Short mmCIF file of C-alpha atoms in Angstrom, two decimals:
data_model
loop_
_atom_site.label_atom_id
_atom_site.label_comp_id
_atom_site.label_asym_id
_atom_site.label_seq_id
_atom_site.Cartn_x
_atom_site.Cartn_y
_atom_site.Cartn_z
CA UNK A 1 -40.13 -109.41 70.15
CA UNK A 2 -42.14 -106.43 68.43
CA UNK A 3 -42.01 -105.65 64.96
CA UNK A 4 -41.83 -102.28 63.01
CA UNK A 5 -41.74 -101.10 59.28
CA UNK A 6 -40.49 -98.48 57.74
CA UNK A 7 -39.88 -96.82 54.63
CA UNK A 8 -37.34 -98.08 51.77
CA UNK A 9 -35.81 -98.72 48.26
CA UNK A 10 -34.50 -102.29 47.04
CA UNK A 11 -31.90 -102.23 44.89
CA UNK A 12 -30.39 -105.25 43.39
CA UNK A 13 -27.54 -105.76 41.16
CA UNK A 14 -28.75 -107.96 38.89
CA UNK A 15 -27.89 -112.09 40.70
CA UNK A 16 -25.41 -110.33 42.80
CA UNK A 17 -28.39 -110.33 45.74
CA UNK A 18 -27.25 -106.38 47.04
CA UNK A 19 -30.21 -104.71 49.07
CA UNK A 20 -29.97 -101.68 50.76
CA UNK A 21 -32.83 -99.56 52.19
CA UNK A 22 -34.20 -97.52 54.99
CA UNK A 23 -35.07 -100.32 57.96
CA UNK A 24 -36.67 -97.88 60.42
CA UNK A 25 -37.99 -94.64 59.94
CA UNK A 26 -37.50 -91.87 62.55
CA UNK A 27 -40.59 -89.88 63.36
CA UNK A 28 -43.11 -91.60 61.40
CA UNK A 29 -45.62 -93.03 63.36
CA UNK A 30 -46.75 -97.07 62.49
CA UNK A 31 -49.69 -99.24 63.00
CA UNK A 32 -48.60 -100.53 66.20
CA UNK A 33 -48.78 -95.99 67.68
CA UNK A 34 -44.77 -96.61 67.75
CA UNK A 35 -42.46 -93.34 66.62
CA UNK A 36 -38.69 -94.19 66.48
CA UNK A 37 -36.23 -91.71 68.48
CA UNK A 38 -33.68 -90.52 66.05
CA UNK A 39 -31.00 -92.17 68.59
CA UNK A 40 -32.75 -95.33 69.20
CA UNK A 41 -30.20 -97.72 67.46
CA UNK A 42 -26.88 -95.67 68.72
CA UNK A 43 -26.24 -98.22 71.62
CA UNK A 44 -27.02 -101.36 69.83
CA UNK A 45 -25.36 -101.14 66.69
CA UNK A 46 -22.08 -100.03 68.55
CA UNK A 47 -22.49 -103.05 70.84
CA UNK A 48 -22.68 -104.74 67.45
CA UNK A 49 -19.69 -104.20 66.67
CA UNK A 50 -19.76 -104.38 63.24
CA UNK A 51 -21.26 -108.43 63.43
CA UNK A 52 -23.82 -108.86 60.27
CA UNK A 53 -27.34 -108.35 61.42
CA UNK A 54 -29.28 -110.94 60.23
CA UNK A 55 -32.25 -110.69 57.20
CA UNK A 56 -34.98 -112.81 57.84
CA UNK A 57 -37.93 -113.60 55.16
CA UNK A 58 -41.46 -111.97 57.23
CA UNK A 59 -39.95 -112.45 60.64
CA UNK A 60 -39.73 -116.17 60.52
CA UNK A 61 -36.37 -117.71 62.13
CA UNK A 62 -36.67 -120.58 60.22
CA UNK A 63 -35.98 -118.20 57.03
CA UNK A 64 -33.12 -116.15 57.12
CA UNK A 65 -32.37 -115.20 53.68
CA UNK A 66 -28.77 -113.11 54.22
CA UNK A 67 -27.32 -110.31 56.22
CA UNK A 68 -27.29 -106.65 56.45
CA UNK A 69 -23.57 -106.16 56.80
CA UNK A 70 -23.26 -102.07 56.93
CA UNK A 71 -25.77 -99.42 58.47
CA UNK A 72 -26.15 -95.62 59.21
CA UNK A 73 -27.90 -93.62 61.41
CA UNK A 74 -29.09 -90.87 58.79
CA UNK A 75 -31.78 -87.95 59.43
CA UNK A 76 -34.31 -90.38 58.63
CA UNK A 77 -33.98 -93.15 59.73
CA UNK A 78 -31.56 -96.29 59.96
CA UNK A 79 -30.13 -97.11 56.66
CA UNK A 80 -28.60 -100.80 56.06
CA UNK A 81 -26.71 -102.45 53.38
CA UNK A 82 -26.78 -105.98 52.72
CA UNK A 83 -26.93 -109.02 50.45
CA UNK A 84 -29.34 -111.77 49.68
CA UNK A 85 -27.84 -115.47 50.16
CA UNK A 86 -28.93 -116.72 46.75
CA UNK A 87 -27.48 -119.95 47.36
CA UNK A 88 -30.73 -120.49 49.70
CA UNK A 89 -34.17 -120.94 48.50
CA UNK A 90 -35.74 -118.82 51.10
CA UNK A 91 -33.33 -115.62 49.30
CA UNK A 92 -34.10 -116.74 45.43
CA UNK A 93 -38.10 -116.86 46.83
CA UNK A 94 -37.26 -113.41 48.28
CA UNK A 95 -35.24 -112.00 45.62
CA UNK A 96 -38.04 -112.60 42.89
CA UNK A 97 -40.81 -111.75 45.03
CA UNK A 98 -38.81 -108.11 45.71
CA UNK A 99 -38.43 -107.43 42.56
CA UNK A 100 -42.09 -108.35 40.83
CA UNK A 101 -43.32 -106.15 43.77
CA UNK A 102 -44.80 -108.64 46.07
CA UNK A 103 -42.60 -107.58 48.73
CA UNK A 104 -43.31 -104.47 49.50
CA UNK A 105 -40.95 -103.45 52.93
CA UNK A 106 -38.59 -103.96 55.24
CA UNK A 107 -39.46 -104.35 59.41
CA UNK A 108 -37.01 -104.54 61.97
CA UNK A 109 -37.57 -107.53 64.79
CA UNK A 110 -36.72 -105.60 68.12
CA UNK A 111 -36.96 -105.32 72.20
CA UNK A 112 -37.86 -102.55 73.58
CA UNK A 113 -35.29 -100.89 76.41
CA UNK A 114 -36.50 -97.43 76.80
CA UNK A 115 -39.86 -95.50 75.53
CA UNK A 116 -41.96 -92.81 77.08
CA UNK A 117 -45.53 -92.76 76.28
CA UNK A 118 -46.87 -89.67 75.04
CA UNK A 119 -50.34 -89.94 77.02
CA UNK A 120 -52.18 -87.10 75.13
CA UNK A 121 -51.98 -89.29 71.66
CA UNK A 122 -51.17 -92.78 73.38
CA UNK A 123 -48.37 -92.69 70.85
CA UNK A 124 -45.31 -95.03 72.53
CA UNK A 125 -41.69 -92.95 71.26
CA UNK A 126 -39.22 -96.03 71.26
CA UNK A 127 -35.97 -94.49 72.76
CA UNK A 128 -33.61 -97.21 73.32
CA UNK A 129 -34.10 -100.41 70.55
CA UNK A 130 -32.48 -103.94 71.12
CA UNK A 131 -32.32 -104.24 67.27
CA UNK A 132 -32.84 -108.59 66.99
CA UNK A 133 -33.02 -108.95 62.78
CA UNK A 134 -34.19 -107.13 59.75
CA UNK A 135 -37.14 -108.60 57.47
CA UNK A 136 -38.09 -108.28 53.78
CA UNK A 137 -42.26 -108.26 54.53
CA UNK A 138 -45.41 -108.21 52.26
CA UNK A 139 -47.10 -105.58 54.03
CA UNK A 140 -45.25 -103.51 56.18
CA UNK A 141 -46.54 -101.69 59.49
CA UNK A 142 -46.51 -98.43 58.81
CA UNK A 143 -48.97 -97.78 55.71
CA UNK A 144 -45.90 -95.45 53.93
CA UNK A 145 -43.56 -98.19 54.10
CA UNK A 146 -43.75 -98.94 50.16
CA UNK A 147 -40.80 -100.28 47.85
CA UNK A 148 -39.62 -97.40 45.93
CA UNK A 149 -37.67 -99.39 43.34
CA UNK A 150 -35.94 -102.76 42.38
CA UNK A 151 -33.55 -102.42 39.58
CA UNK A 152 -31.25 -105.22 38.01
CA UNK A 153 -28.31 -103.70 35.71
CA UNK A 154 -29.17 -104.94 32.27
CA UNK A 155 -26.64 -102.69 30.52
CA UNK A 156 -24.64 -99.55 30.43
CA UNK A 157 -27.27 -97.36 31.07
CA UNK A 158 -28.60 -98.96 34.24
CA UNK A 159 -25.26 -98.79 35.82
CA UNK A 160 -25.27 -94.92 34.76
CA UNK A 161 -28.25 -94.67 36.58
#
């Protein structure tokens, strides 16, 4: 399995454990010389069929923390929706590590079923993605992959917001 990181915001509703955030970025390149095709997710979220995709904590199988439950293909990139289980340590770990900052991204755990390699730059444009889980990570691959926010509604004003 490969891994990838991408851009993204965390927001969570106070102990309610909602995320949501960009999981892959299209046309950034990452660490790994890996640029994801704008349609790259198209035939395995439809083969999906709407079954939760699952949120690990850094990749690890042993630590699934919830599920992304909604996504979108937008311009850029593949948006998700989820929720934290906070019934599990692994998610209450997660969940205050998001929010003091320690976790700064989101990756995507994948297989690879179609890329061309751009010889000139050696950089490898994923076409086709076998999308396996989605991962709250420390460090992310690609170096712009940084949380934007974490917010917890603490009153009337944070919900305007």
């Amino acid at each position: 399995m490969e891994f990838a990181g991408s851009p993204f915001e965390i927001k969570s509703l106070s102990e309610s454990g909602h995320i949501e955030g960009l999981l892959a970025g299209f046309g950034n390149t990452d660490s790994h010389g890996d640029v994801v095709d704008s349609k790259a997710f198209t035939r395995t979220l439809a083969e999906r069929n709407g079954r939760p995709l699952p949120m690990l904590l850094h990749h690890d199988l042993r630590r699934p923390i919830g599920a992304w439950k909604t996504w979108e293909e937008t311009k850029d990139g593949l948006y998700v929706i989820g929720s934290l289980t906070l019934s599990t340590r692994d998610a209450q770990e997660a969940h205050s590590l998001a929010k003091d900052g320690a976790l700064t991204g989101l990756s995507m755990g994948f297989l690879t079923k179609s890329a061309r390699l751009d010889q000139r730059s050696g950089t490898n444009h994923l076409l086709d993605i076998e999308l396996m889980e989605g991962s709250l990570v420390t460090v992310p691959s690609n170096p712009k992959t940084l949380v934007a926010a974490v917010k917890s509604i603490t009153g009337a004003r944070d919900i305007a917001e």
